[in-house]
PDB file of C-alpha atoms in Angstrom:
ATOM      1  CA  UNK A   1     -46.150-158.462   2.509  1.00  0.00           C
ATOM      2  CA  UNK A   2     -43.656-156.600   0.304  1.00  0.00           C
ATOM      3  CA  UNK A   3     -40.146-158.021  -1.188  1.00  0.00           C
ATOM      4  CA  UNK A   4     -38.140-154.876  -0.483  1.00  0.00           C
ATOM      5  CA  UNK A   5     -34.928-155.668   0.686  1.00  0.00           C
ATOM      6  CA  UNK A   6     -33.820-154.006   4.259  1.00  0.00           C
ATOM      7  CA  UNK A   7     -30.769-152.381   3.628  1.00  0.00           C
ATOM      8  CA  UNK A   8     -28.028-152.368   5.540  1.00  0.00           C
ATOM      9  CA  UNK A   9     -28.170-149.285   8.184  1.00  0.00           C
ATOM     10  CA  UNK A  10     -25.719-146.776   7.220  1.00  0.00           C
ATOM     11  CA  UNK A  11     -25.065-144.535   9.862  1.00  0.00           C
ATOM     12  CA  UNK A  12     -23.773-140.912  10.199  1.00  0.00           C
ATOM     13  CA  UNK A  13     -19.989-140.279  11.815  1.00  0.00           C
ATOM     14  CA  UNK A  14     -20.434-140.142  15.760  1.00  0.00           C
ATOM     15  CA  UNK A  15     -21.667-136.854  17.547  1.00  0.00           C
ATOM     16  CA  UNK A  16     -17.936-135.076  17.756  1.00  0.00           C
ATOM     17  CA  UNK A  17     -18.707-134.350  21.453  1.00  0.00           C
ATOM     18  CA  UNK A  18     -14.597-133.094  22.146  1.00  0.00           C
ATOM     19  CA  UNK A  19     -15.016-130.719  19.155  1.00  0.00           C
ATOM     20  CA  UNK A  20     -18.265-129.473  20.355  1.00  0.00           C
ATOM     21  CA  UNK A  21     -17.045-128.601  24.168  1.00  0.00           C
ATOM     22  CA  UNK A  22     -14.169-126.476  22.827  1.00  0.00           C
ATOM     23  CA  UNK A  23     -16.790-124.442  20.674  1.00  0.00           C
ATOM     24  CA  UNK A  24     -19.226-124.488  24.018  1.00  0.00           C
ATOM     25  CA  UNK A  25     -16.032-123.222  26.187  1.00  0.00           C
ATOM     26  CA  UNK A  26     -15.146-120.711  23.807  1.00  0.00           C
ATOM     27  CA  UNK A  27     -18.430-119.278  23.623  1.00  0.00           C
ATOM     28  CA  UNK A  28     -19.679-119.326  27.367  1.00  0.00           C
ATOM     29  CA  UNK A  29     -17.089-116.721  27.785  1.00  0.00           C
ATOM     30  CA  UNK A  30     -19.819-114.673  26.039  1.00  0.00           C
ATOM     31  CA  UNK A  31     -22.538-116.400  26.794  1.00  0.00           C
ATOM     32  CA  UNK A  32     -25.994-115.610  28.735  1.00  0.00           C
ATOM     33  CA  UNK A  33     -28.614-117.697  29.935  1.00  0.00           C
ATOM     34  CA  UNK A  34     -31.391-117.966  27.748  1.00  0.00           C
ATOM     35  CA  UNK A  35     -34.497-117.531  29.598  1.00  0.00           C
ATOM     36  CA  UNK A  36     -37.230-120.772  28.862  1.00  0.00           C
ATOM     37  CA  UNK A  37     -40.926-119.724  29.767  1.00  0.00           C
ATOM     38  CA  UNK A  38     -41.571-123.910  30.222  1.00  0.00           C
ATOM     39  CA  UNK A  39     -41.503-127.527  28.262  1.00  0.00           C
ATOM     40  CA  UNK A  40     -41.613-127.188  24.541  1.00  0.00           C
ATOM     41  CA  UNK A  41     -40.715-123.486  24.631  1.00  0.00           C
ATOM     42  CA  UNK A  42     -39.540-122.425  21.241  1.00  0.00           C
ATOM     43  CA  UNK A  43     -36.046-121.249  20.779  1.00  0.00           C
ATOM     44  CA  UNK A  44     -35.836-118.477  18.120  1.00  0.00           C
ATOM     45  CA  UNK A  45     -32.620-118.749  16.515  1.00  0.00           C
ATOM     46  CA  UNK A  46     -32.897-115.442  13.673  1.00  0.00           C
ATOM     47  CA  UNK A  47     -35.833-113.587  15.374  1.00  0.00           C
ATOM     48  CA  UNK A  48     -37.245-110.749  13.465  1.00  0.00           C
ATOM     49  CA  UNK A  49     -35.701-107.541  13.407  1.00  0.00           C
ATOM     50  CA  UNK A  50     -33.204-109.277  15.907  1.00  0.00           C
ATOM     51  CA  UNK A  51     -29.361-110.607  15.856  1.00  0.00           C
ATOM     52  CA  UNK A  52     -29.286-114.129  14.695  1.00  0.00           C
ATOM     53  CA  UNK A  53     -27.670-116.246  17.829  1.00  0.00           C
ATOM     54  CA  UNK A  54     -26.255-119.393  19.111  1.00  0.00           C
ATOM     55  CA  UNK A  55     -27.538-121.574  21.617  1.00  0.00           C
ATOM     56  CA  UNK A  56     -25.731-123.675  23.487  1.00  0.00           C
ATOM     57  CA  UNK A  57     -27.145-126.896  25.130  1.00  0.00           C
ATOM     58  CA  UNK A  58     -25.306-127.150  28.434  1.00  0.00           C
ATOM     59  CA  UNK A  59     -27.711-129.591  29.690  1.00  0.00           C
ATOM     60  CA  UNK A  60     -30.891-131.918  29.055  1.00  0.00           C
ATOM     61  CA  UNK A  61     -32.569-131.382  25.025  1.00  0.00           C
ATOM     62  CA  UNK A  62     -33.908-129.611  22.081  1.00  0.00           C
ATOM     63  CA  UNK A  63     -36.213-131.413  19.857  1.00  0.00           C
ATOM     64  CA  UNK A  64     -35.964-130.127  16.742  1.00  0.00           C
ATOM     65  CA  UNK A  65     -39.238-130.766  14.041  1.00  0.00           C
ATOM     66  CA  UNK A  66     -39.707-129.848  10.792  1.00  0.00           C
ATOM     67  CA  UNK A  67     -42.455-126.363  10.706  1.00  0.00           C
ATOM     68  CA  UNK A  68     -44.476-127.446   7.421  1.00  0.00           C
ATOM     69  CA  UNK A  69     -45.828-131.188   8.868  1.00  0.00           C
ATOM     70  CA  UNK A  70     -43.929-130.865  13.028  1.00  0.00           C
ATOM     71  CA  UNK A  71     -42.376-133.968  12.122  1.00  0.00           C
ATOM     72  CA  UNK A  72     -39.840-134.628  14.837  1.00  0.00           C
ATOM     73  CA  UNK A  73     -36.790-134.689  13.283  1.00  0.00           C
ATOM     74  CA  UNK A  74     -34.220-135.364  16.012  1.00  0.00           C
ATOM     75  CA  UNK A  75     -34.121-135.156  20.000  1.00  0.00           C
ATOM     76  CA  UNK A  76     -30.636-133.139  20.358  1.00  0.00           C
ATOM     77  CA  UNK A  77     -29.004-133.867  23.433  1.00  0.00           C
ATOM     78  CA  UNK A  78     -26.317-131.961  25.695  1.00  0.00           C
ATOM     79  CA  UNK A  79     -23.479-131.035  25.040  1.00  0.00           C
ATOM     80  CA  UNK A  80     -24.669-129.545  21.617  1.00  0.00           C
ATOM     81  CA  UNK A  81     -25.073-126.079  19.680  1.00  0.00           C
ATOM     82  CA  UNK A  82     -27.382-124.557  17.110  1.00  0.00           C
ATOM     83  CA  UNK A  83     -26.977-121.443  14.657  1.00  0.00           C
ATOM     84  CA  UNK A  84     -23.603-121.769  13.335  1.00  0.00           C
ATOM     85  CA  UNK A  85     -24.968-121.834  10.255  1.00  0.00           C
ATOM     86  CA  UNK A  86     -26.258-118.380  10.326  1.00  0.00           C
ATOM     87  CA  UNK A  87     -29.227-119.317   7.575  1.00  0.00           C
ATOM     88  CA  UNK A  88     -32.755-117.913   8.015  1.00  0.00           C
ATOM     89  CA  UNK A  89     -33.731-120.553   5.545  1.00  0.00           C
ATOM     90  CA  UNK A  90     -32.556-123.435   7.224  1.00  0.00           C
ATOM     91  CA  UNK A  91     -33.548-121.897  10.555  1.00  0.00           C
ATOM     92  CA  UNK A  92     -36.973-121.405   8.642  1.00  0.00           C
ATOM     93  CA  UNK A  93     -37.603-125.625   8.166  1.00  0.00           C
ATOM     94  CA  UNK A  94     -37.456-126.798  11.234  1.00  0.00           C
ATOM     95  CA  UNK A  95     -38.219-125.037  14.796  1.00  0.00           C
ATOM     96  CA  UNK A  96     -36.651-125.834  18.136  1.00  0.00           C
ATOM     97  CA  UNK A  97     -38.533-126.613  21.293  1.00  0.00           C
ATOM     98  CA  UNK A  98     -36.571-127.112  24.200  1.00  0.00           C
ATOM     99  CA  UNK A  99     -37.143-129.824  26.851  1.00  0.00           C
ATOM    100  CA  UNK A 100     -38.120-129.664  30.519  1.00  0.00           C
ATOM    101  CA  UNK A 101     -34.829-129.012  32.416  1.00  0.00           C
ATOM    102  CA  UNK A 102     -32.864-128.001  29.476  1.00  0.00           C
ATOM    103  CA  UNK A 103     -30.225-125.276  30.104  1.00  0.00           C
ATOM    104  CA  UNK A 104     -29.295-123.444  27.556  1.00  0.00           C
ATOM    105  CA  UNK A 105     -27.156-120.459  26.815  1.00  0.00           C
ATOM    106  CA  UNK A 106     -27.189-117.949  24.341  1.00  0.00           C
ATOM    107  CA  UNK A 107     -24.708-114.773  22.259  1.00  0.00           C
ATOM    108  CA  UNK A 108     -24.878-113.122  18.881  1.00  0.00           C
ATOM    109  CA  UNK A 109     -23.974-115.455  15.792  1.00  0.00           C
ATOM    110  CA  UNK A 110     -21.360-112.311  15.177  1.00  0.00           C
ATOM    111  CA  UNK A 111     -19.334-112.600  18.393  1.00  0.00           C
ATOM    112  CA  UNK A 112     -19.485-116.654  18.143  1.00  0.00           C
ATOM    113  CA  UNK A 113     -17.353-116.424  14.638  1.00  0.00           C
ATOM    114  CA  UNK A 114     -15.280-113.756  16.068  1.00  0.00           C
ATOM    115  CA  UNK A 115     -14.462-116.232  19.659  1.00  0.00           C
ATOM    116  CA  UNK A 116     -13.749-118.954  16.311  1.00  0.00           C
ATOM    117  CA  UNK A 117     -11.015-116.498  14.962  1.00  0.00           C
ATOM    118  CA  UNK A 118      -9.579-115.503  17.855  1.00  0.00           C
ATOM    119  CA  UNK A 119      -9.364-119.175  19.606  1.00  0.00           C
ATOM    120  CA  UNK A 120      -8.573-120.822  15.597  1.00  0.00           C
ATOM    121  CA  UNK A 121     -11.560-123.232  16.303  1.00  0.00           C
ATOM    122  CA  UNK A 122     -11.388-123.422  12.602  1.00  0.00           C
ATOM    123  CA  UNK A 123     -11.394-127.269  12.547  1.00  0.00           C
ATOM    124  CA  UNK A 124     -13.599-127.813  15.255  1.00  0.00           C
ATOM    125  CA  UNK A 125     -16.234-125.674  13.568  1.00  0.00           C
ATOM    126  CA  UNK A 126     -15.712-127.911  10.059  1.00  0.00           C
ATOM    127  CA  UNK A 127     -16.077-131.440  11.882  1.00  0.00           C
ATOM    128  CA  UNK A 128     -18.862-130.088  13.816  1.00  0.00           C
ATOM    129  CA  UNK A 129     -20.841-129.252  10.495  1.00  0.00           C
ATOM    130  CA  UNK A 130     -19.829-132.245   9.025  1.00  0.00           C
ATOM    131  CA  UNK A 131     -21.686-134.277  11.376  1.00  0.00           C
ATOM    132  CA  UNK A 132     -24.873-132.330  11.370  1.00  0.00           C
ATOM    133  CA  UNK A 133     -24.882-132.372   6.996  1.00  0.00           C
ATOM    134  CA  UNK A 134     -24.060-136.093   7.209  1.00  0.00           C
ATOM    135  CA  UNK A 135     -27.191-136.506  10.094  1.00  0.00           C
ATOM    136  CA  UNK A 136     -29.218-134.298   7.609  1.00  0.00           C
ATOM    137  CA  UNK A 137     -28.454-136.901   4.728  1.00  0.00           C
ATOM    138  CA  UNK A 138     -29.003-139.912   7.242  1.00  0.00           C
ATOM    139  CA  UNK A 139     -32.666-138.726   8.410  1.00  0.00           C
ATOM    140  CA  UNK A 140     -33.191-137.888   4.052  1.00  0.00           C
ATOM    141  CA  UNK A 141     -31.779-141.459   3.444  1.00  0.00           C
ATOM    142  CA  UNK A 142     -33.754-143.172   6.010  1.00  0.00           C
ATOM    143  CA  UNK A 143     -37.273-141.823   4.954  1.00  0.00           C
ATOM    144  CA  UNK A 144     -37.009-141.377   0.967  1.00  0.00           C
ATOM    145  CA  UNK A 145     -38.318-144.263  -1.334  1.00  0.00           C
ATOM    146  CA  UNK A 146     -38.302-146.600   1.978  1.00  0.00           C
ATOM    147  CA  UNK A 147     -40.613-149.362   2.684  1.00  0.00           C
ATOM    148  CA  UNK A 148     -42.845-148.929   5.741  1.00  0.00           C
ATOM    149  CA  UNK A 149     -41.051-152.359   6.921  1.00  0.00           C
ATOM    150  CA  UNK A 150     -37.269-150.454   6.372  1.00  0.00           C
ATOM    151  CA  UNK A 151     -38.469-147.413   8.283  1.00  0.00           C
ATOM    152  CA  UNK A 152     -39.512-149.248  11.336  1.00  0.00           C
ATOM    153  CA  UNK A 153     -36.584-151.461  11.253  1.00  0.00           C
ATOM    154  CA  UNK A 154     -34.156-148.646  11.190  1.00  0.00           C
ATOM    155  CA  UNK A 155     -35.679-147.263  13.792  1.00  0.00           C
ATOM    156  CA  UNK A 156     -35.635-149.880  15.815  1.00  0.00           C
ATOM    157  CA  UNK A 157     -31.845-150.180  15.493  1.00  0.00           C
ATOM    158  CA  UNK A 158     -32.314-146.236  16.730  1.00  0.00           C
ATOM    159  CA  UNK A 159     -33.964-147.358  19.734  1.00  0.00           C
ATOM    160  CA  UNK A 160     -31.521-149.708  20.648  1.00  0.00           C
ATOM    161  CA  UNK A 161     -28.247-147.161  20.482  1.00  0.00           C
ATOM    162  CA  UNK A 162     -30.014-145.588  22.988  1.00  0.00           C
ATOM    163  CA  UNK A 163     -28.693-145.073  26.826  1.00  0.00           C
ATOM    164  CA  UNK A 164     -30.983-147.926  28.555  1.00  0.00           C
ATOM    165  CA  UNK A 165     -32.212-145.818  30.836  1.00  0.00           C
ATOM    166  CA  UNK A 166     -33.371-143.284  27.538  1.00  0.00           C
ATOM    167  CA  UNK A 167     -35.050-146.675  25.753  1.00  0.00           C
ATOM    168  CA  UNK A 168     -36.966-147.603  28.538  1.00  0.00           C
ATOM    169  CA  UNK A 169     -38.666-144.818  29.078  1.00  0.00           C
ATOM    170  CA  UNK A 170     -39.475-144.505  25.360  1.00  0.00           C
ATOM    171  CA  UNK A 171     -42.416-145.510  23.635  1.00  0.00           C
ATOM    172  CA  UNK A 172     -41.371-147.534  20.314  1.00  0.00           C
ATOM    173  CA  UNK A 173     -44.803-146.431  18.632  1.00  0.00           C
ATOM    174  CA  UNK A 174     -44.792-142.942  20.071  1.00  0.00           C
ATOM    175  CA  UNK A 175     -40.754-142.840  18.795  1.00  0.00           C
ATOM    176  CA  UNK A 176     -41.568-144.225  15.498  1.00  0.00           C
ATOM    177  CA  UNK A 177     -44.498-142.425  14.753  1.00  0.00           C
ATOM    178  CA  UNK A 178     -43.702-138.956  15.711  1.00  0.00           C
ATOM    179  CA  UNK A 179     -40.214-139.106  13.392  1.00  0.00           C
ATOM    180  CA  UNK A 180     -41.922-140.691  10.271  1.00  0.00           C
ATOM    181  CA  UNK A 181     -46.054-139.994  10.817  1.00  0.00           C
ATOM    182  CA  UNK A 182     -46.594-143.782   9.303  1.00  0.00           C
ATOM    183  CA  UNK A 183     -50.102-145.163   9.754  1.00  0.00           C
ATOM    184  CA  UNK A 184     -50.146-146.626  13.163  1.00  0.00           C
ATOM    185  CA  UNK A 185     -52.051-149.981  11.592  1.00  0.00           C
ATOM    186  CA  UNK A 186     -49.055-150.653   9.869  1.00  0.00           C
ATOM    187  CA  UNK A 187     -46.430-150.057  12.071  1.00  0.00           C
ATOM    188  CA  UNK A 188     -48.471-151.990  14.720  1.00  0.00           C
ATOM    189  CA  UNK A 189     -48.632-154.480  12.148  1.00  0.00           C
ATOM    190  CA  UNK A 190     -44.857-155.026  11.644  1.00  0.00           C
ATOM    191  CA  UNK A 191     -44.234-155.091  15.559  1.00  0.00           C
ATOM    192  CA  UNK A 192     -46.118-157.870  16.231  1.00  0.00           C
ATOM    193  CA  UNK A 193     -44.978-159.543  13.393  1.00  0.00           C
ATOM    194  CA  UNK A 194     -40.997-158.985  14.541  1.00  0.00           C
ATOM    195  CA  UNK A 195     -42.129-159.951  18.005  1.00  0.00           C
ATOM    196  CA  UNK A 196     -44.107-163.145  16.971  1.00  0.00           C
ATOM    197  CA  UNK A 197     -41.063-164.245  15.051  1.00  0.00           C
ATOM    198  CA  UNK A 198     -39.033-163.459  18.496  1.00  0.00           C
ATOM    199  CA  UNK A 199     -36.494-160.513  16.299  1.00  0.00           C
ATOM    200  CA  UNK A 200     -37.609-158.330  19.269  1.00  0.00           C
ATOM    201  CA  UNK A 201     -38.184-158.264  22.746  1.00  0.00           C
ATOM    202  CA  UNK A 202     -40.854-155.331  23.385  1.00  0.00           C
ATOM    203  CA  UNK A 203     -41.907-154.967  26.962  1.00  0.00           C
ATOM    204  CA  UNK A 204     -45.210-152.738  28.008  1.00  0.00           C
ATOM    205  CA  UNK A 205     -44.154-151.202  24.666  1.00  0.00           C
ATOM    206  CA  UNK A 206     -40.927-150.547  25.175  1.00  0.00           C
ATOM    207  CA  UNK A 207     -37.811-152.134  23.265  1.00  0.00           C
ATOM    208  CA  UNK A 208     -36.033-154.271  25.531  1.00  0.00           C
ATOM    209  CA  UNK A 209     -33.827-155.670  23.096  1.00  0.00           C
ATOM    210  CA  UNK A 210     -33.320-157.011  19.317  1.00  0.00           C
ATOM    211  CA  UNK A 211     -33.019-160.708  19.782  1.00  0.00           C
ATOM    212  CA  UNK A 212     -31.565-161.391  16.172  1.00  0.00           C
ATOM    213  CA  UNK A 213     -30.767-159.681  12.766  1.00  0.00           C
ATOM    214  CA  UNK A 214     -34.098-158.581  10.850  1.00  0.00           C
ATOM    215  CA  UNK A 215     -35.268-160.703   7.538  1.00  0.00           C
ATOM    216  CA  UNK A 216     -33.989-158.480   4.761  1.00  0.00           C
ATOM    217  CA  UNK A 217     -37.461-159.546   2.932  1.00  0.00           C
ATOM    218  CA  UNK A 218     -40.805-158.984   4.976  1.00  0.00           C
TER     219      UNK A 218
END
């Protein structure tokens, strides 16, 4: 077993969900549904030869993974936006795949800044960004220069901010595995090992709860 210490989890500011339904009610004055052929249908945010556009999330998910290894970087829940940023590149890292259910809506990038100006959502637009670069640098923090042992612990803690009803219908390998693409031996490894030493409560591989804090040395 390693002697890396577990950090402390630092996590991001919380979602801003009152500054992100002002954006969504300024913009569904705009807005159009965006049509979704079926689960895991990929939303194009700067098509080719098209108008780059936001999409709202009225209801249900994206999941949002990273295009060169489809690592899944984040499950983005309702209420939530995408393509303020107006970046090809950034739109070009990671692709969006909407959920079964989802609702989403849709206008131009161009008429979403002008509904800004005109509604001085100024403020709204900066906190809202400032979450999603601080989750950015929370996901980079997490999975940089980490032990296999500090991955898996943080995203434990993950699991357990979860809605109940959200964590018990989630696999913790599945969870773990398709955000970080560790070995499944080892993770495997380190689950039984927190269980054994009763830190966790995993039922038919779900997290029921964490029982007590994690040794900082594994």
């Amino acid at each position: 077993m390693d002697k890396k210490p577990v950090p402390d989890l630092l996590l991001p500011m919380s979602k801003p969900t009152k500054a992100i339904n002002k954006l969504i009610a300024a913009f569904r004055t705009a807005s159009a549904p965006l049509e979704i052929k079926g689960k895991e249908s990929v939303i194009e945010l700067n098509p080719v030869k098209e108008q780059a556009k936001v999409v709202l999330v009225l209801d249900g998910a994206l999941n949002i993974y990273r295009t060169a290894d489809n690592l899944r970087f984040v499950r983005a829940a309702a209420p939530n936006l995408f393509g303020m940023q107006g970046s090809p590149f950034r739109y070009n890292l990671y692709q969006f795949r909407s959920e079964k259910g989802a609702v989403l809506e849709t206008l131009p990038f161009s008429r979403a800044m002008e509904l800004v100006s005109e509604h001085q959502l100024f403020k709204e637009v900066l906190h809202f960004q400032t979450y999603l670069s601080d989750f950015q640098a929370y996901r980079t923090n997490l999975l940089i220069s980490k032990s296999t042992y500090q991955i898996v612990c943080a995203f434990l803690f993950e699991l357990e901010l979860m809605p109940p009803e959200q964590r018990l219908r989630t696999s913790v390998f599945n969870y773990i595995h398709e955000h970080t693409h560790l070995a499944r031996s080892g993770v495997m490894k380190i689950l039984s090992d927190l269980r054994q030493g009763e830190y966790i409560n995993i039922e038919n591989g779900k997290l029921i709860a964490i029982l007590k804090k994690f040794p900082r040395e594994y």
